[in-house]
mmCIF file of C-alpha atoms in Angstrom:
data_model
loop_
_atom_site.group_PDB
_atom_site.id
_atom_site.type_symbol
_atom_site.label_atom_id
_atom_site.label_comp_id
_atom_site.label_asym_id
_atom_site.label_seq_id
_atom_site.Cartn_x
_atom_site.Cartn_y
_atom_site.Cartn_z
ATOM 1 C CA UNK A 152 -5.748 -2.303 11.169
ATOM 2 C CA UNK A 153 -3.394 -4.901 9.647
ATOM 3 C CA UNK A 154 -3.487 -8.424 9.502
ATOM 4 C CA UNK A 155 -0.723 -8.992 11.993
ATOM 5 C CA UNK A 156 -2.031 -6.804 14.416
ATOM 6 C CA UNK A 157 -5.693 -8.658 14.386
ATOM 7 C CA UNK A 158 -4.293 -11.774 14.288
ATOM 8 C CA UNK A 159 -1.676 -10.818 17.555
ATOM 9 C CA UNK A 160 -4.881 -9.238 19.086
ATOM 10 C CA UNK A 161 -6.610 -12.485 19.074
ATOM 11 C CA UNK A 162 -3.688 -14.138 20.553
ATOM 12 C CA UNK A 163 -3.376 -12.032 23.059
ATOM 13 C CA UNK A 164 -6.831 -12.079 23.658
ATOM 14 C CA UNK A 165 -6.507 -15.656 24.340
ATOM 15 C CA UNK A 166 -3.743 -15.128 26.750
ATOM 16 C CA UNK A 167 -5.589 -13.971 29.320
ATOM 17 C CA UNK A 168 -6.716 -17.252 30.067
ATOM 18 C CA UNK A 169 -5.413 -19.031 32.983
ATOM 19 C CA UNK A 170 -2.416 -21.838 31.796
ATOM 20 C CA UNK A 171 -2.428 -20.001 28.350
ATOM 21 C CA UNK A 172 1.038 -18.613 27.330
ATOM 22 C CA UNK A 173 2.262 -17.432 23.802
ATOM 23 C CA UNK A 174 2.737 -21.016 22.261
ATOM 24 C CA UNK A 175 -1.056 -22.212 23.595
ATOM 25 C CA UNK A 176 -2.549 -19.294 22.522
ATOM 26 C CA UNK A 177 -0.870 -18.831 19.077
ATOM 27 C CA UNK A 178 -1.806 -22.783 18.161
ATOM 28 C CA UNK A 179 -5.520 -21.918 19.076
ATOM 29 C CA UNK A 180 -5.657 -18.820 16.893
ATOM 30 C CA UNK A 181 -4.612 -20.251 14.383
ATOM 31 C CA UNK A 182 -6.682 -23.596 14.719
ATOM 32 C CA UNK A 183 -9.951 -22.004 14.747
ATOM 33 C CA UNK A 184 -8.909 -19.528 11.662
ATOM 34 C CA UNK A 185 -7.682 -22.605 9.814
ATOM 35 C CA UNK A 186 -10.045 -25.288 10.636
ATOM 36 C CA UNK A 187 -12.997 -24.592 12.936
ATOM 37 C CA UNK A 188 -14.366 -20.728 12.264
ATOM 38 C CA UNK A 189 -17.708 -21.796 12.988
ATOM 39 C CA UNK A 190 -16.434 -22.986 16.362
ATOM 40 C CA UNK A 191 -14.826 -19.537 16.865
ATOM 41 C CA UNK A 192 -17.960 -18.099 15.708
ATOM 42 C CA UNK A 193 -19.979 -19.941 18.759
ATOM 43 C CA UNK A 194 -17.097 -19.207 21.048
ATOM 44 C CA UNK A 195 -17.704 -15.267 20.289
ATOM 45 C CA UNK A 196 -21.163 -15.904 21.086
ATOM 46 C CA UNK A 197 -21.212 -17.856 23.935
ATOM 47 C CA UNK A 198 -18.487 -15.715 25.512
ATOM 48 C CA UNK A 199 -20.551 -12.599 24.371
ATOM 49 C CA UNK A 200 -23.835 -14.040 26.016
ATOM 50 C CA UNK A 201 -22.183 -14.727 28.919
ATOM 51 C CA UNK A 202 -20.509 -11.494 29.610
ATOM 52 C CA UNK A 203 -23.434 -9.436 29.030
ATOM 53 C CA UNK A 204 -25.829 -11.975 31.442
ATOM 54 C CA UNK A 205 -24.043 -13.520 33.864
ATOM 55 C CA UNK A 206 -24.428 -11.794 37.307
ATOM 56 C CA UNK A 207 -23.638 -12.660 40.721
ATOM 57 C CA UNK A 208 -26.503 -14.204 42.999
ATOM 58 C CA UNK A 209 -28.018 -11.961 45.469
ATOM 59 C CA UNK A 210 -28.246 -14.575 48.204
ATOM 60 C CA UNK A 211 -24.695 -17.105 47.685
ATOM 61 C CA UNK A 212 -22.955 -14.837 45.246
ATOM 62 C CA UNK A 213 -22.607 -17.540 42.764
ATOM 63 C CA UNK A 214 -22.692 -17.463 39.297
ATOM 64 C CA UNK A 215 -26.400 -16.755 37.487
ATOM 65 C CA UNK A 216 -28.529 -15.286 34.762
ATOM 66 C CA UNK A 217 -31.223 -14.522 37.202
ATOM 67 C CA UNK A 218 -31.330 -12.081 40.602
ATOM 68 C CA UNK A 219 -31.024 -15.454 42.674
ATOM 69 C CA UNK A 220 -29.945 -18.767 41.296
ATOM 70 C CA UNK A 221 -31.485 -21.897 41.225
ATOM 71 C CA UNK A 222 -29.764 -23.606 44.077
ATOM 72 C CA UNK A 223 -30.633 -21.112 46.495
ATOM 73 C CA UNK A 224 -34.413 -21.350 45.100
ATOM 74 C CA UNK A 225 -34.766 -24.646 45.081
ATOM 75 C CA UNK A 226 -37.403 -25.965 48.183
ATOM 76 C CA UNK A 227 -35.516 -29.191 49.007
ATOM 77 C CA UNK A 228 -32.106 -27.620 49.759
ATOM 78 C CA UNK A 229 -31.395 -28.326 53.483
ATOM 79 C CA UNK A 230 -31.207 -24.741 54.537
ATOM 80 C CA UNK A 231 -29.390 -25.265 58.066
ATOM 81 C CA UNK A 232 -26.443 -25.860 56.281
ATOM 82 C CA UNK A 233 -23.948 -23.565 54.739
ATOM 83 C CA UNK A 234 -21.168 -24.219 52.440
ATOM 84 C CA UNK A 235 -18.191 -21.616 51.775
ATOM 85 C CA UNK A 236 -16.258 -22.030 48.611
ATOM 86 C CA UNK A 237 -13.851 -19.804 47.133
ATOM 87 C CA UNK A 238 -14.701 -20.029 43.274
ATOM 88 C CA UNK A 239 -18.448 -21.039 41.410
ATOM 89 C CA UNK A 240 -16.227 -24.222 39.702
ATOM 90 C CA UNK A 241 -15.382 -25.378 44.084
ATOM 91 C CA UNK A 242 -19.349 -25.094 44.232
ATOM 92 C CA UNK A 243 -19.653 -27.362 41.156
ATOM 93 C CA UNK A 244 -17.105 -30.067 42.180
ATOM 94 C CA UNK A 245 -19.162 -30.301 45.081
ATOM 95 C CA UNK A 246 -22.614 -30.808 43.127
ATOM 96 C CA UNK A 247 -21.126 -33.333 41.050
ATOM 97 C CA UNK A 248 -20.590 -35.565 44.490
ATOM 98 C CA UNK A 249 -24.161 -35.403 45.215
ATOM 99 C CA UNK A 250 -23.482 -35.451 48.648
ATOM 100 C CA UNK A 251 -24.303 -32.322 49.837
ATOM 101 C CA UNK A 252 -27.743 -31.130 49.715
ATOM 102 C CA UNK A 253 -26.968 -27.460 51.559
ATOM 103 C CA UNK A 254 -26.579 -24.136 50.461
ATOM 104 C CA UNK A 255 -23.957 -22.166 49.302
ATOM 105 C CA UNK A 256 -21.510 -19.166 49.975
ATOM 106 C CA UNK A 257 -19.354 -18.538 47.354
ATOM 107 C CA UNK A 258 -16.236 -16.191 48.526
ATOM 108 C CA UNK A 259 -15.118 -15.396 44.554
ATOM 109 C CA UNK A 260 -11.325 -15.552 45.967
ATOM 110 C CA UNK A 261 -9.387 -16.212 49.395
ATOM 111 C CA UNK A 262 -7.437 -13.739 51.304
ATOM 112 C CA UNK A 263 -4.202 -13.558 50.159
ATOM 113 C CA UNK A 264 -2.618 -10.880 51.473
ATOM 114 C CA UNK A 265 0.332 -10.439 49.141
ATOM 115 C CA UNK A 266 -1.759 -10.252 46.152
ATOM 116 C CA UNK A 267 -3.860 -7.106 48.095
ATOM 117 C CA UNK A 268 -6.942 -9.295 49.089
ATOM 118 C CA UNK A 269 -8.565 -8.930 52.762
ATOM 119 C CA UNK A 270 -11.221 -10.243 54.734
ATOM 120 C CA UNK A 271 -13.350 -7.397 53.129
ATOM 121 C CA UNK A 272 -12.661 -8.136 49.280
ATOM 122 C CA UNK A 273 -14.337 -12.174 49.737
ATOM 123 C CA UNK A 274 -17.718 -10.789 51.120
ATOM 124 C CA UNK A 275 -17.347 -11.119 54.620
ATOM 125 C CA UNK A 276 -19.922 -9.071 55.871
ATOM 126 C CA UNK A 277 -22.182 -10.801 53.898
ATOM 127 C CA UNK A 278 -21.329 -13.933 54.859
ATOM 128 C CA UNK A 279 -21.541 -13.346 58.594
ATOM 129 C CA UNK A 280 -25.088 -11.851 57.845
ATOM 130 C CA UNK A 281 -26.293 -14.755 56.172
ATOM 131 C CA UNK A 282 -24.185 -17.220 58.631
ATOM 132 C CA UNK A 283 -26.217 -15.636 61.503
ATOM 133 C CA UNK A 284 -29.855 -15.308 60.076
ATOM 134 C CA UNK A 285 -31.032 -17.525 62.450
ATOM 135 C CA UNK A 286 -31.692 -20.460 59.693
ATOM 136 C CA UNK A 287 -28.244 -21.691 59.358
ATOM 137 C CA UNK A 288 -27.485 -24.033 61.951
ATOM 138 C CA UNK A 289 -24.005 -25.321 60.916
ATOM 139 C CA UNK A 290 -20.951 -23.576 58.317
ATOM 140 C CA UNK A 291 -18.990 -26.235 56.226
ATOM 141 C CA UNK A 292 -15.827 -24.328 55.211
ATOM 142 C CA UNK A 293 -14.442 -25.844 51.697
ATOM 143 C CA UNK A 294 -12.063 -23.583 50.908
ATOM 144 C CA UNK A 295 -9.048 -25.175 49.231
ATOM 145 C CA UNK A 296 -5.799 -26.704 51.254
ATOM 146 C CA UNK A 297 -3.825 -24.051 50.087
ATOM 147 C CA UNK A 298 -1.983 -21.266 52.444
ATOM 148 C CA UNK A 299 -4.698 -18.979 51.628
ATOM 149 C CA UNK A 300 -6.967 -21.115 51.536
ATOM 150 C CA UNK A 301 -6.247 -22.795 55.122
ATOM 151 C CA UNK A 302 -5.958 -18.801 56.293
ATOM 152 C CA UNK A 303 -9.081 -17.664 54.869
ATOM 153 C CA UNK A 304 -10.771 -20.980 56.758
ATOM 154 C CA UNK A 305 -9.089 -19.381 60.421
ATOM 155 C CA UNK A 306 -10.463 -15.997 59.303
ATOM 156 C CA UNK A 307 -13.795 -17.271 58.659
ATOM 157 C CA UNK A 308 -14.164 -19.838 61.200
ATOM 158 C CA UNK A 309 -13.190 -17.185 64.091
ATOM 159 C CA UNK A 310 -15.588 -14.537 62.920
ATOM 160 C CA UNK A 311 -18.130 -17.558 62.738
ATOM 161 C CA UNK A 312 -17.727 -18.998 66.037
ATOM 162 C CA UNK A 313 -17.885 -15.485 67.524
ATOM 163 C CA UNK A 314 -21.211 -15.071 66.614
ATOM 164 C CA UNK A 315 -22.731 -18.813 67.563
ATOM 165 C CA UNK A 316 -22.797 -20.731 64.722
ATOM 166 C CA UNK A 317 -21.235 -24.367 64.294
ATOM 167 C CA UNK A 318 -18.643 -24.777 62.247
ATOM 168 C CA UNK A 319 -17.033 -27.557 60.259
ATOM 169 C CA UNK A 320 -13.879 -28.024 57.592
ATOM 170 C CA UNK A 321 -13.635 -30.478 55.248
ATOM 171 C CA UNK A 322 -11.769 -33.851 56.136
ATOM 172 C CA UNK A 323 -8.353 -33.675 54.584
ATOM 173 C CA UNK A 324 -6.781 -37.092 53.924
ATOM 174 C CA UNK A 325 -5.349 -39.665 51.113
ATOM 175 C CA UNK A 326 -7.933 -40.292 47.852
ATOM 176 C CA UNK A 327 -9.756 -42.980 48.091
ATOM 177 C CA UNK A 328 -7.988 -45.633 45.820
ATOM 178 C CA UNK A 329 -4.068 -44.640 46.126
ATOM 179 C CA UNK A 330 -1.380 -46.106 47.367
ATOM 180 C CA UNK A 331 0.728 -43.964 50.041
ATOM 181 C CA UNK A 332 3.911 -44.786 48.267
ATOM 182 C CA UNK A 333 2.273 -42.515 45.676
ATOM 183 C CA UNK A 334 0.827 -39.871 47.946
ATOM 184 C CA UNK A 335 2.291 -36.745 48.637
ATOM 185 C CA UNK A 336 3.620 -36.404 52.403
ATOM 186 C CA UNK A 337 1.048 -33.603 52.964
ATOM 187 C CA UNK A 338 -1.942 -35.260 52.228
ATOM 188 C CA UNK A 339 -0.268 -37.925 54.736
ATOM 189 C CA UNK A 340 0.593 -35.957 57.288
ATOM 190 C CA UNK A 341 -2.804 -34.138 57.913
ATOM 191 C CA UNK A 342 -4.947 -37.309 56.768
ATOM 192 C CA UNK A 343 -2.893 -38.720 60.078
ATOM 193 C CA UNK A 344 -4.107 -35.202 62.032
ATOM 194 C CA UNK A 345 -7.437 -36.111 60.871
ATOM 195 C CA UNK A 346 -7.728 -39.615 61.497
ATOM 196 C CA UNK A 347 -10.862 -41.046 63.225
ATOM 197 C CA UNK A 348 -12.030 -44.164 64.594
ATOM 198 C CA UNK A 349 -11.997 -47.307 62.648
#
């Protein structure tokens, strides 16, 4: 193999990473040859490790090393409540407010039908099973506010309701600290939709 073909192979290695085009990738390659190899050394690792360990959690389909993570094993979760996020980094930004002390459903996408995914390729039939196991009380859907995102909500929240359970969406509205000059008119419009009392 020559050195321009393991050097492109790298680069394009790196290009399957989301935001990454030609220029990104090419400027990392050759960073890490030139002045960090033992970083590129722990990045094979650690990308290595993870690939061969990582699995998906039997009970929120989250992102683990074990059969079922820790979230789902830990005692003082509140297990009445469910919440439904499309990606393992959704469930995170949710930990990191430490306001939720619930379980988890993690769909690993949205439906998006012009990209070929359905109600059956985010789990659905799993979540309805665990939705309706007679322990969860109330669903919190936190998909994003995105078109697939706000359909994949509808899709859930009907099959949800069907079957008993309570179900909520997250609030929508204008971040704490901005100024509505500054806000885009979505965020406006649906934080007036969702407006409560003062």
């Amino acid at each position: 193999m020559s050195d321009t073909s393991v050097l492109e192979g790298l680069i394009q290695a790196l290009r399957r990473l989301p935001g990454v085009g030609v220029k990104s990738a090419s400027r990392m390659a050759y960073h890490l040859l030139q002045h960090d190899r033992e970083g590129a050394e722990l990045i094979s690792q650690a990308l290595h490790q993870a690939a061969s360990q990582v699995q998906h959690c039997e009970r929120c389909h989250t992102f683990t090393t074990q059969t079922v993570c820790d979230t789902c094993l830990d005692d003082g979760r509140d297990t009445t409540r469910l919440c439904v996020v499309e990606t393992p980094a959704d469930q995170s930004a949710v930990e990191r407010t430490a306001a939720y002390k619930g379980l988890y459903f993690v769909l690993m996408g949205r439906i998006s039908p012009l990209d070929g995914f359905g109600p059956k390729d985010i789990g659905l039939e799993k979540l309805m099973a665990r939705a309706s196991d007679g322990m969860v009380k109330e669903v919190i859907l936190a998909t994003n506010f995105t078109a697939e995102g706000e359909a994949t909500a509808h899709v859930l929240s009907e099959g949800l309701k069907k079957r008993g359970v309570q179900v909520t969406r997250l609030a929508r509205g204008v971040p704490v600290g901005s100024e509505l000059e500054y806000v885009d008119l979505g965020t406006i419009a649906h934080a007036l939709v969702d407006r409560r009392d003062a």
